[in-house]
mmCIF file of C-alpha atoms in Angstrom:
data_model
loop_
_atom_site.group_PDB
_atom_site.id
_atom_site.type_symbol
_atom_site.label_atom_id
_atom_site.label_comp_id
_atom_site.label_asym_id
_atom_site.label_seq_id
_atom_site.Cartn_x
_atom_site.Cartn_y
_atom_site.Cartn_z
ATOM 1 C CA MET O 26 0.000 0.000 0.000
ATOM 2 C CA ARG O 27 1.340 3.418 -0.961
ATOM 3 C CA ARG O 28 1.883 5.745 2.012
ATOM 4 C CA VAL O 29 1.943 9.540 1.824
ATOM 5 C CA ARG O 30 1.957 12.416 4.252
ATOM 6 C CA PHE O 31 -0.653 14.561 2.511
ATOM 7 C CA ALA O 32 -3.228 13.507 -0.091
ATOM 8 C CA VAL O 33 -5.360 16.023 -1.995
ATOM 9 C CA VAL O 34 -8.488 14.377 -3.411
ATOM 10 C CA GLY O 35 -9.814 16.136 -6.509
ATOM 11 C CA LYS O 36 -7.588 17.232 -9.402
ATOM 12 C CA GLY O 37 -9.629 20.301 -10.254
ATOM 13 C CA LEU O 38 -9.182 24.017 -9.665
ATOM 14 C CA PHE O 39 -9.041 23.901 -5.857
ATOM 15 C CA GLY O 40 -7.180 20.600 -5.571
ATOM 16 C CA SER O 41 -4.440 21.355 -8.087
ATOM 17 C CA ALA O 42 -3.825 24.719 -6.399
ATOM 18 C CA ALA O 43 -3.635 23.117 -2.956
ATOM 19 C CA ALA O 44 -1.184 20.490 -4.190
ATOM 20 C CA ARG O 45 1.047 23.162 -5.708
ATOM 21 C CA HIS O 46 1.136 25.218 -2.528
ATOM 22 C CA LEU O 47 1.888 22.144 -0.416
ATOM 23 C CA ALA O 48 4.666 20.973 -2.751
ATOM 24 C CA GLU O 49 6.235 24.411 -3.038
ATOM 25 C CA ALA O 50 6.304 24.601 0.757
ATOM 26 C CA GLY O 51 8.389 21.423 0.767
ATOM 27 C CA HIS O 52 5.706 18.935 1.817
ATOM 28 C CA GLU O 53 5.184 15.438 0.467
ATOM 29 C CA VAL O 54 1.873 15.503 -1.371
ATOM 30 C CA LEU O 55 -0.094 13.198 -3.659
ATOM 31 C CA LEU O 56 -2.743 14.779 -5.909
ATOM 32 C CA VAL O 57 -5.429 12.230 -6.693
ATOM 33 C CA GLY O 58 -8.113 12.574 -9.361
ATOM 34 C CA PRO O 59 -9.020 11.454 -12.875
ATOM 35 C CA ASP O 60 -8.374 13.266 -16.124
ATOM 36 C CA GLU O 61 -11.203 14.658 -18.233
ATOM 37 C CA PRO O 62 -13.319 11.818 -19.684
ATOM 38 C CA THR O 63 -12.801 11.272 -23.408
ATOM 39 C CA GLU O 64 -16.411 10.126 -23.954
ATOM 40 C CA PRO O 65 -18.556 12.041 -21.454
ATOM 41 C CA HIS O 66 -21.838 10.515 -22.662
ATOM 42 C CA ARG O 67 -20.584 7.031 -21.765
ATOM 43 C CA HIS O 68 -18.481 7.900 -18.743
ATOM 44 C CA ALA O 69 -19.284 5.954 -15.572
ATOM 45 C CA GLY O 70 -17.019 7.862 -13.201
ATOM 46 C CA VAL O 71 -16.864 11.384 -11.829
ATOM 47 C CA PHE O 72 -16.925 14.637 -13.780
ATOM 48 C CA ALA O 73 -15.612 18.144 -13.191
ATOM 49 C CA SER O 74 -16.968 21.545 -14.131
ATOM 50 C CA HIS O 75 -13.595 23.053 -15.061
ATOM 51 C CA HIS O 76 -13.660 21.197 -18.388
ATOM 52 C CA ASP O 77 -14.353 24.453 -20.194
ATOM 53 C CA ALA O 78 -12.494 27.097 -22.192
ATOM 54 C CA ALA O 79 -13.537 30.290 -20.396
ATOM 55 C CA ARG O 80 -14.773 31.623 -17.068
ATOM 56 C CA ILE O 81 -15.233 35.277 -16.146
ATOM 57 C CA THR O 82 -12.574 36.478 -13.752
ATOM 58 C CA ARG O 83 -12.834 39.707 -11.795
ATOM 59 C CA LEU O 84 -11.735 41.178 -8.546
ATOM 60 C CA LEU O 85 -15.037 42.784 -7.593
ATOM 61 C CA ASP O 86 -17.907 40.969 -5.941
ATOM 62 C CA ARG O 87 -20.935 41.821 -3.826
ATOM 63 C CA ASP O 88 -19.201 40.023 -0.941
ATOM 64 C CA PRO O 89 -15.857 41.545 0.146
ATOM 65 C CA ILE O 90 -14.662 38.081 1.222
ATOM 66 C CA TRP O 91 -14.909 36.863 -2.369
ATOM 67 C CA ALA O 92 -13.180 40.029 -3.557
ATOM 68 C CA GLY O 93 -10.305 39.361 -1.172
ATOM 69 C CA LEU O 94 -9.985 35.768 -2.328
ATOM 70 C CA ALA O 95 -9.991 36.886 -5.964
ATOM 71 C CA ARG O 96 -7.383 39.581 -5.377
ATOM 72 C CA ALA O 97 -4.999 37.129 -3.719
ATOM 73 C CA SER O 98 -5.444 34.635 -6.573
ATOM 74 C CA LEU O 99 -5.152 37.160 -9.395
ATOM 75 C CA ARG O 100 -1.910 38.542 -7.983
ATOM 76 C CA ARG O 101 -0.270 35.134 -8.437
ATOM 77 C CA HIS O 102 -1.547 34.337 -11.945
ATOM 78 C CA ALA O 103 1.233 36.074 -13.865
ATOM 79 C CA GLU O 104 3.903 34.308 -11.809
ATOM 80 C CA LEU O 105 2.270 30.929 -12.415
ATOM 81 C CA GLU O 106 1.982 31.591 -16.151
ATOM 82 C CA ALA O 107 5.651 32.595 -16.331
ATOM 83 C CA ALA O 108 6.798 29.555 -14.361
ATOM 84 C CA THR O 109 4.869 27.042 -16.474
ATOM 85 C CA GLY O 110 4.659 28.687 -19.894
ATOM 86 C CA ILE O 111 0.897 28.083 -19.873
ATOM 87 C CA ARG O 112 -1.264 31.126 -20.548
ATOM 88 C CA PHE O 113 -4.669 30.920 -18.907
ATOM 89 C CA HIS O 114 -5.476 34.512 -17.852
ATOM 90 C CA HIS O 115 -6.863 36.878 -20.498
ATOM 91 C CA PRO O 116 -7.509 40.491 -19.408
ATOM 92 C CA HIS O 117 -10.736 41.825 -20.914
ATOM 93 C CA PRO O 118 -13.357 44.388 -19.859
ATOM 94 C CA VAL O 119 -16.044 43.079 -17.488
ATOM 95 C CA LEU O 120 -19.300 45.027 -17.632
ATOM 96 C CA TYR O 121 -21.687 45.074 -14.676
ATOM 97 C CA ALA O 122 -25.235 46.174 -15.489
ATOM 98 C CA ASP O 123 -28.585 46.264 -13.768
ATOM 99 C CA ALA O 124 -32.088 47.459 -14.570
ATOM 100 C CA GLY O 125 -35.275 48.072 -12.633
ATOM 101 C CA PRO O 126 -34.771 47.163 -8.978
ATOM 102 C CA GLY O 127 -31.343 45.658 -9.658
ATOM 103 C CA ASP O 128 -28.516 46.832 -7.397
ATOM 104 C CA LEU O 129 -25.468 45.146 -8.936
ATOM 105 C CA THR O 130 -23.695 48.343 -9.992
ATOM 106 C CA ASP O 131 -24.184 49.915 -6.549
ATOM 107 C CA ALA O 132 -22.860 46.794 -4.823
ATOM 108 C CA MET O 133 -19.822 46.622 -7.110
ATOM 109 C CA GLN O 134 -19.126 50.306 -6.610
ATOM 110 C CA ALA O 135 -19.100 49.813 -2.833
ATOM 111 C CA THR O 136 -16.627 46.948 -3.127
ATOM 112 C CA ALA O 137 -14.539 48.939 -5.613
ATOM 113 C CA LEU O 138 -14.200 51.753 -3.075
ATOM 114 C CA ALA O 139 -13.174 49.294 -0.353
ATOM 115 C CA PHE O 140 -10.509 47.699 -2.572
ATOM 116 C CA ALA O 141 -9.374 50.879 -4.375
ATOM 117 C CA VAL O 142 -10.435 49.525 -7.762
ATOM 118 C CA GLU O 143 -11.468 51.929 -10.504
ATOM 119 C CA LEU O 144 -14.875 51.448 -12.100
ATOM 120 C CA HIS O 145 -16.018 53.628 -14.961
ATOM 121 C CA ALA O 146 -19.128 53.991 -17.040
ATOM 122 C CA PRO O 147 -18.885 52.900 -20.681
ATOM 123 C CA ALA O 148 -18.190 55.921 -22.893
ATOM 124 C CA THR O 149 -20.507 54.512 -25.538
ATOM 125 C CA PRO O 150 -22.786 51.465 -25.552
ATOM 126 C CA PRO O 151 -20.643 48.356 -26.177
ATOM 127 C CA PRO O 152 -20.884 47.305 -29.829
ATOM 128 C CA THR O 153 -23.484 44.636 -30.596
ATOM 129 C CA LEU O 154 -24.609 44.463 -26.942
ATOM 130 C CA SER O 155 -28.265 45.367 -26.361
ATOM 131 C CA LEU O 156 -28.882 46.190 -22.692
ATOM 132 C CA PRO O 157 -32.311 47.065 -21.242
ATOM 133 C CA ALA O 158 -33.300 50.679 -21.954
ATOM 134 C CA ASN O 159 -33.101 51.676 -18.283
ATOM 135 C CA ALA O 160 -29.884 49.814 -17.536
ATOM 136 C CA ARG O 161 -27.027 51.282 -15.516
ATOM 137 C CA ALA O 162 -23.571 49.972 -16.313
ATOM 138 C CA SER O 163 -19.983 50.147 -15.127
ATOM 139 C CA ILE O 164 -16.799 48.467 -16.313
ATOM 140 C CA GLU O 165 -13.920 46.813 -14.449
ATOM 141 C CA GLN O 166 -10.634 46.420 -16.296
ATOM 142 C CA GLY O 167 -7.084 45.660 -15.237
ATOM 143 C CA VAL O 168 -6.872 42.027 -14.106
ATOM 144 C CA ALA O 169 -10.553 41.422 -14.905
ATOM 145 C CA GLY O 170 -11.389 39.321 -17.946
ATOM 146 C CA TRP O 171 -11.542 35.575 -18.346
ATOM 147 C CA ILE O 172 -9.501 32.513 -17.524
ATOM 148 C CA ALA O 173 -9.247 29.167 -19.284
ATOM 149 C CA PRO O 174 -9.986 26.768 -16.396
ATOM 150 C CA ARG O 175 -8.580 23.657 -18.087
ATOM 151 C CA ARG O 176 -5.311 25.473 -18.701
ATOM 152 C CA LEU O 177 -5.238 26.847 -15.155
ATOM 153 C CA VAL O 178 -5.488 23.299 -13.796
ATOM 154 C CA GLN O 179 -2.725 22.244 -16.214
ATOM 155 C CA ALA O 180 -0.502 25.044 -14.957
ATOM 156 C CA GLN O 181 -1.179 24.288 -11.291
ATOM 157 C CA THR O 182 -0.507 20.575 -11.811
ATOM 158 C CA LEU O 183 2.685 21.193 -13.781
ATOM 159 C CA ALA O 184 3.977 23.550 -11.098
ATOM 160 C CA ALA O 185 3.086 21.033 -8.385
ATOM 161 C CA LEU O 186 4.977 18.277 -10.199
ATOM 162 C CA ALA O 187 7.982 20.550 -10.669
ATOM 163 C CA ALA O 188 7.999 21.153 -6.911
ATOM 164 C CA GLY O 189 7.996 17.420 -6.141
ATOM 165 C CA ALA O 190 4.315 16.505 -5.922
ATOM 166 C CA ARG O 191 3.075 13.216 -7.344
ATOM 167 C CA VAL O 192 -0.132 12.752 -9.300
ATOM 168 C CA LEU O 193 -2.365 9.684 -9.326
ATOM 169 C CA ARG O 194 -4.958 9.905 -12.096
ATOM 170 C CA SER O 195 -7.755 7.918 -10.499
ATOM 171 C CA PRO O 196 -11.017 8.721 -8.718
ATOM 172 C CA VAL O 197 -11.358 8.066 -4.997
ATOM 173 C CA TRP O 198 -14.585 6.244 -4.143
ATOM 174 C CA ALA O 199 -14.283 5.942 -0.370
ATOM 175 C CA LEU O 200 -12.325 6.982 2.700
ATOM 176 C CA ARG O 201 -11.641 4.588 5.575
ATOM 177 C CA ASP O 202 -10.358 5.428 9.050
ATOM 178 C CA ALA O 203 -6.917 3.890 9.605
ATOM 179 C CA GLY O 204 -6.636 4.969 13.224
ATOM 180 C CA ALA O 205 -3.312 6.487 14.211
ATOM 181 C CA ASP O 206 -1.981 5.873 10.685
ATOM 182 C CA GLY O 207 -4.464 8.304 9.122
ATOM 183 C CA THR O 208 -6.935 7.556 6.323
ATOM 184 C CA ARG O 209 -7.145 4.897 3.629
ATOM 185 C CA LEU O 210 -8.205 6.132 0.178
ATOM 186 C CA ILE O 211 -10.056 3.473 -1.851
ATOM 187 C CA LEU O 212 -9.334 3.975 -5.552
ATOM 188 C CA ASP O 213 -11.217 3.038 -8.695
ATOM 189 C CA ASP O 214 -9.299 -0.215 -9.212
ATOM 190 C CA GLY O 215 -9.695 -1.305 -5.591
ATOM 191 C CA SER O 216 -6.149 -0.358 -4.613
ATOM 192 C CA GLU O 217 -5.516 1.840 -1.592
ATOM 193 C CA VAL O 218 -3.398 4.792 -0.514
ATOM 194 C CA LEU O 219 -2.672 5.508 3.146
ATOM 195 C CA ALA O 220 -2.430 9.225 3.935
ATOM 196 C CA GLU O 221 -1.664 10.888 7.260
ATOM 197 C CA ARG O 222 -3.923 13.800 6.306
ATOM 198 C CA VAL O 223 -6.420 14.304 3.487
ATOM 199 C CA LEU O 224 -7.761 17.463 1.873
ATOM 200 C CA LEU O 225 -11.039 16.936 0.018
ATOM 201 C CA CYS O 226 -11.433 19.134 -3.066
ATOM 202 C CA ALA O 227 -13.973 16.979 -4.909
ATOM 203 C CA GLY O 228 -16.446 19.793 -5.547
ATOM 204 C CA ALA O 229 -19.918 18.717 -6.611
ATOM 205 C CA PHE O 230 -19.050 15.039 -6.116
ATOM 206 C CA THR O 231 -17.990 15.391 -2.452
ATOM 207 C CA GLN O 232 -21.446 14.643 -1.031
ATOM 208 C CA PRO O 233 -22.901 12.363 -3.762
ATOM 209 C CA VAL O 234 -19.876 10.042 -3.679
ATOM 210 C CA GLY O 235 -20.161 9.937 0.112
ATOM 211 C CA LEU O 236 -16.560 10.907 0.852
ATOM 212 C CA THR O 237 -17.887 12.577 3.960
ATOM 213 C CA ALA O 238 -21.322 13.143 5.424
ATOM 214 C CA GLY O 239 -23.110 16.041 7.053
ATOM 215 C CA LEU O 240 -21.268 18.918 5.383
ATOM 216 C CA PRO O 241 -23.365 22.065 4.833
ATOM 217 C CA LEU O 242 -23.113 21.662 1.049
ATOM 218 C CA TRP O 243 -25.448 20.922 -1.815
ATOM 219 C CA THR O 244 -25.111 20.558 -5.568
ATOM 220 C CA GLU O 245 -26.934 22.349 -8.374
ATOM 221 C CA GLY O 246 -26.817 21.340 -12.018
ATOM 222 C CA ARG O 247 -26.552 24.320 -14.355
ATOM 223 C CA THR O 248 -27.123 24.612 -18.085
ATOM 224 C CA VAL O 249 -24.825 26.615 -20.356
ATOM 225 C CA LEU O 250 -25.633 27.729 -23.895
ATOM 226 C CA LEU O 251 -23.006 28.500 -26.533
ATOM 227 C CA ALA O 252 -23.503 30.252 -29.880
ATOM 228 C CA ARG O 253 -20.987 29.776 -32.673
ATOM 229 C CA VAL O 254 -19.472 32.954 -34.081
ATOM 230 C CA GLU O 255 -18.776 32.598 -37.780
ATOM 231 C CA ALA O 256 -15.912 34.468 -39.439
ATOM 232 C CA PRO O 257 -17.914 37.384 -40.930
ATOM 233 C CA LEU O 258 -19.286 38.234 -37.484
ATOM 234 C CA ALA O 259 -16.175 37.486 -35.424
ATOM 235 C CA GLN O 260 -14.477 40.828 -36.006
ATOM 236 C CA ARG O 261 -17.647 42.804 -35.343
ATOM 237 C CA ILE O 262 -18.197 41.329 -31.885
ATOM 238 C CA ALA O 263 -14.567 40.714 -30.904
ATOM 239 C CA GLU O 264 -14.746 43.582 -28.410
ATOM 240 C CA LEU O 265 -17.895 42.294 -26.737
ATOM 241 C CA PRO O 266 -17.187 42.542 -22.980
ATOM 242 C CA CYS O 267 -17.751 39.909 -20.348
ATOM 243 C CA VAL O 268 -21.146 40.779 -18.883
ATOM 244 C CA LEU O 269 -22.874 40.307 -15.540
ATOM 245 C CA LEU O 270 -26.485 41.495 -15.769
ATOM 246 C CA ASP O 271 -28.885 41.922 -12.834
ATOM 247 C CA THR O 272 -32.532 42.415 -13.863
ATOM 248 C CA PRO O 273 -34.754 41.114 -11.035
ATOM 249 C CA ALA O 274 -38.018 41.774 -12.917
ATOM 250 C CA ALA O 275 -36.970 39.782 -15.996
ATOM 251 C CA ASP O 276 -37.576 36.114 -16.795
ATOM 252 C CA LEU O 277 -33.942 35.409 -15.916
ATOM 253 C CA PRO O 278 -33.051 37.879 -13.150
ATOM 254 C CA ASP O 279 -29.330 37.276 -13.507
ATOM 255 C CA LEU O 280 -27.227 36.472 -16.554
ATOM 256 C CA TYR O 281 -23.589 36.189 -17.458
ATOM 257 C CA LEU O 282 -22.207 36.467 -20.972
ATOM 258 C CA MET O 283 -18.754 35.585 -22.277
ATOM 259 C CA PRO O 284 -17.181 37.212 -25.361
ATOM 260 C CA PRO O 285 -16.123 35.016 -28.308
ATOM 261 C CA VAL O 286 -13.565 32.463 -27.105
ATOM 262 C CA THR O 287 -11.903 29.766 -29.197
ATOM 263 C CA TYR O 288 -12.800 26.270 -27.967
ATOM 264 C CA PRO O 289 -10.919 22.988 -28.576
ATOM 265 C CA ASP O 290 -12.877 22.443 -31.811
ATOM 266 C CA GLY O 291 -11.181 25.537 -33.262
ATOM 267 C CA ALA O 292 -14.409 27.565 -33.447
ATOM 268 C CA ALA O 293 -15.238 30.735 -31.524
ATOM 269 C CA TRP O 294 -18.263 30.539 -29.226
ATOM 270 C CA VAL O 295 -20.143 33.090 -27.127
ATOM 271 C CA LYS O 296 -21.401 31.619 -23.852
ATOM 272 C CA VAL O 297 -24.422 32.593 -21.763
ATOM 273 C CA GLY O 298 -25.702 31.208 -18.478
ATOM 274 C CA SER O 299 -27.751 32.098 -15.426
ATOM 275 C CA GLY O 300 -27.662 31.291 -11.741
ATOM 276 C CA SER O 301 -31.466 31.299 -11.860
ATOM 277 C CA ILE O 302 -31.625 28.109 -13.926
ATOM 278 C CA VAL O 303 -30.649 25.409 -11.462
ATOM 279 C CA ARG O 304 -31.492 21.779 -10.769
ATOM 280 C CA ARG O 305 -30.905 20.463 -7.251
ATOM 281 C CA ILE O 306 -29.009 17.155 -7.428
ATOM 282 C CA ASP O 307 -28.327 15.000 -4.377
ATOM 283 C CA GLU O 308 -27.600 11.487 -5.644
ATOM 284 C CA LEU O 309 -24.475 10.239 -7.432
ATOM 285 C CA GLU O 310 -26.329 8.579 -10.314
ATOM 286 C CA ALA O 311 -28.460 11.677 -10.896
ATOM 287 C CA LEU O 312 -25.339 13.857 -10.947
ATOM 288 C CA GLN O 313 -23.615 11.557 -13.431
ATOM 289 C CA ASP O 314 -26.746 11.545 -15.603
ATOM 290 C CA TRP O 315 -26.776 15.341 -15.514
ATOM 291 C CA PHE O 316 -23.345 15.471 -17.149
ATOM 292 C CA ARG O 317 -24.085 12.628 -19.580
ATOM 293 C CA SER O 318 -27.471 13.832 -20.855
ATOM 294 C CA ALA O 319 -28.861 16.777 -22.779
ATOM 295 C CA PRO O 320 -30.145 19.606 -20.562
ATOM 296 C CA PRO O 321 -33.875 20.329 -20.234
ATOM 297 C CA LEU O 322 -35.291 21.969 -23.370
ATOM 298 C CA GLU O 323 -36.957 24.637 -21.229
ATOM 299 C CA ASP O 324 -33.558 25.776 -19.940
ATOM 300 C CA VAL O 325 -32.148 25.955 -23.455
ATOM 301 C CA GLU O 326 -35.082 27.972 -24.773
ATOM 302 C CA ARG O 327 -34.889 30.525 -21.958
ATOM 303 C CA LEU O 328 -31.154 30.996 -22.433
ATOM 304 C CA SER O 329 -31.522 31.216 -26.212
ATOM 305 C CA THR O 330 -34.069 34.025 -25.855
ATOM 306 C CA ALA O 331 -31.837 35.847 -23.396
ATOM 307 C CA LEU O 332 -28.808 35.479 -25.672
ATOM 308 C CA THR O 333 -30.428 36.896 -28.784
ATOM 309 C CA THR O 334 -31.958 39.721 -26.717
ATOM 310 C CA LEU O 335 -28.507 40.706 -25.455
ATOM 311 C CA VAL O 336 -26.665 40.088 -28.742
ATOM 312 C CA PRO O 337 -29.186 40.319 -31.620
ATOM 313 C CA ASP O 338 -26.438 39.569 -34.165
ATOM 314 C CA LEU O 339 -26.362 35.987 -32.868
ATOM 315 C CA ALA O 340 -29.952 35.257 -33.930
ATOM 316 C CA GLY O 341 -29.843 32.139 -36.069
ATOM 317 C CA ALA O 342 -26.344 31.128 -34.924
ATOM 318 C CA GLU O 343 -25.489 27.477 -34.416
ATOM 319 C CA LEU O 344 -26.144 26.577 -30.781
ATOM 320 C CA ARG O 345 -24.819 23.897 -28.496
ATOM 321 C CA THR O 346 -25.203 23.183 -24.813
ATOM 322 C CA ALA O 347 -23.014 22.159 -21.933
ATOM 323 C CA GLN O 348 -23.649 21.192 -18.346
ATOM 324 C CA CYS O 349 -21.782 22.025 -15.179
ATOM 325 C CA ALA O 350 -22.492 21.621 -11.491
ATOM 326 C CA ALA O 351 -22.025 24.189 -8.745
ATOM 327 C CA THR O 352 -21.320 23.363 -5.114
ATOM 328 C CA LEU O 353 -23.300 25.690 -2.844
ATOM 329 C CA THR O 354 -22.983 26.632 0.821
ATOM 330 C CA ALA O 355 -25.515 28.339 3.076
ATOM 331 C CA SER O 356 -23.126 31.245 3.655
ATOM 332 C CA GLY O 357 -22.423 31.723 -0.036
ATOM 333 C CA ARG O 358 -18.729 31.464 0.823
ATOM 334 C CA PRO O 359 -16.265 28.607 0.366
ATOM 335 C CA LEU O 360 -15.947 25.933 3.015
ATOM 336 C CA VAL O 361 -12.353 25.502 4.202
ATOM 337 C CA ASP O 362 -12.101 23.632 7.494
ATOM 338 C CA TRP O 363 -11.488 20.357 9.248
ATOM 339 C CA VAL O 364 -14.088 17.627 8.916
ATOM 340 C CA GLU O 365 -12.201 15.329 11.270
ATOM 341 C CA PRO O 366 -9.567 17.452 13.051
ATOM 342 C CA GLY O 367 -6.021 16.491 12.206
ATOM 343 C CA ARG O 368 -7.126 13.835 9.705
ATOM 344 C CA ILE O 369 -9.567 15.023 7.004
ATOM 345 C CA ALA O 370 -10.125 18.602 5.867
ATOM 346 C CA VAL O 371 -12.229 20.083 3.093
ATOM 347 C CA ALA O 372 -11.847 22.966 0.613
ATOM 348 C CA CYS O 373 -14.926 23.283 -1.560
ATOM 349 C CA GLY O 374 -18.029 25.369 -2.166
ATOM 350 C CA GLY O 375 -17.284 27.570 -5.158
ATOM 351 C CA ASN O 376 -20.907 28.771 -5.221
ATOM 352 C CA GLY O 377 -20.701 29.159 -8.994
ATOM 353 C CA LYS O 378 -17.790 31.605 -8.880
ATOM 354 C CA GLY O 379 -14.861 29.684 -7.455
ATOM 355 C CA ALA O 380 -12.672 29.599 -10.568
ATOM 356 C CA LYS O 381 -11.420 33.170 -10.222
ATOM 357 C CA SER O 382 -10.488 32.629 -6.563
ATOM 358 C CA SER O 383 -9.317 29.040 -6.815
ATOM 359 C CA ASP O 384 -5.621 29.640 -6.189
ATOM 360 C CA GLU O 385 -6.259 31.327 -2.845
ATOM 361 C CA ILE O 386 -8.881 28.778 -1.782
ATOM 362 C CA GLY O 387 -6.398 26.022 -2.579
ATOM 363 C CA ARG O 388 -3.684 27.846 -0.634
ATOM 364 C CA LEU O 389 -5.969 28.142 2.400
ATOM 365 C CA GLY O 390 -6.740 24.421 2.215
ATOM 366 C CA ALA O 391 -3.030 23.637 2.036
ATOM 367 C CA ALA O 392 -2.290 25.890 5.015
ATOM 368 C CA LEU O 393 -5.033 24.220 7.014
ATOM 369 C CA LEU O 394 -3.704 20.740 6.273
ATOM 370 C CA THR O 395 -0.294 21.595 7.718
ATOM 371 C CA ASP O 396 -1.703 22.963 10.983
ATOM 372 C CA ALA O 397 -4.179 21.020 13.119
ATOM 373 C CA SER O 398 -4.724 23.945 15.515
ATOM 374 C CA GLY O 399 -7.965 24.847 13.748
ATOM 375 C CA ALA O 400 -9.823 21.845 15.138
ATOM 376 C CA GLY O 401 -13.353 22.593 16.233
ATOM 377 C CA GLU O 402 -16.777 23.290 14.821
ATOM 378 C CA LEU O 403 -17.115 23.294 11.058
ATOM 379 C CA ASP O 404 -17.531 26.923 10.010
ATOM 380 C CA PRO O 405 -18.955 28.248 6.718
ATOM 381 C CA PHE O 406 -15.574 29.804 5.997
ATOM 382 C CA ARG O 407 -12.286 29.601 7.793
ATOM 383 C CA VAL O 408 -8.913 31.196 7.106
ATOM 384 C CA GLY O 409 -6.330 28.820 8.475
#
């Protein structure tokens, strides 16, 4: 049986970051988790929501805690890109807009003042973007923009390996108490790893797989719609900003929109989604089916209408869908704490916006794993 000091379960955004920080601090660490499935529709294992080409990244947030996590992460991105040669961070304007009773721009302005970040109103309406007539808007620039989550995980993993970490590309299906020796990790092939301490970063699969019970977490399936941008239109909408739109009186009270981004198929796609279209998922089989199956037609139709309302030039574009799953917490903040003090800790709960802050959340999980002094009640958020 393989023995390790620290094991990080989950080779996604949080887990790969935690493994890097542990390895760079000189600790023995094993990062455990499968690669992206090659045939998702037939895959019988676990999935991850970072298998995507673009996520909005920004410093500002309604919650100053999230803004602080993002700032710490964004400050380290350039260094990680330089060390690995993998570019994943793409600066680009992020536009915040609200209409009617929406308060997004006010909330972002308050956070901007607290963090000394400059927000400015668009000088002219962004090209091809059709906002509600009564919308208010402001723009964040600088480090804001989008990140390629697959490439961020690649960079984190490469940096972890360079610092001495080991990677085991297999899912973990169970944890078993090994007494004073720590915890046994039961892998996909039935083999085991014995770890003194374990950090769980399994995201949406933490609860459904049953790696631990009773955590204040739940999982929501979310539908994403992508519209293909053909060459004649690509130049016209190249400057489309990332958008966060708050319109409480609308059919979809919140929307996000990504500018054209090139996906692995070589085509450019504009992405739209909403935190208001969610499906609560509690069981493992239901969660696997969510990733393997087509999303509900109702979700697709609502997002399609929203997309062509925001970007009329995309009417008639080729559409495709994707599914992801968000891990939610009651506090709306990430969960970083001990589950079993000194033995098993957890770093999860991205609440649909963890990608931009993943490096700092991973660092906090790594710091917690090396110091058992935080034993006690499980808090919604803990800085180790």
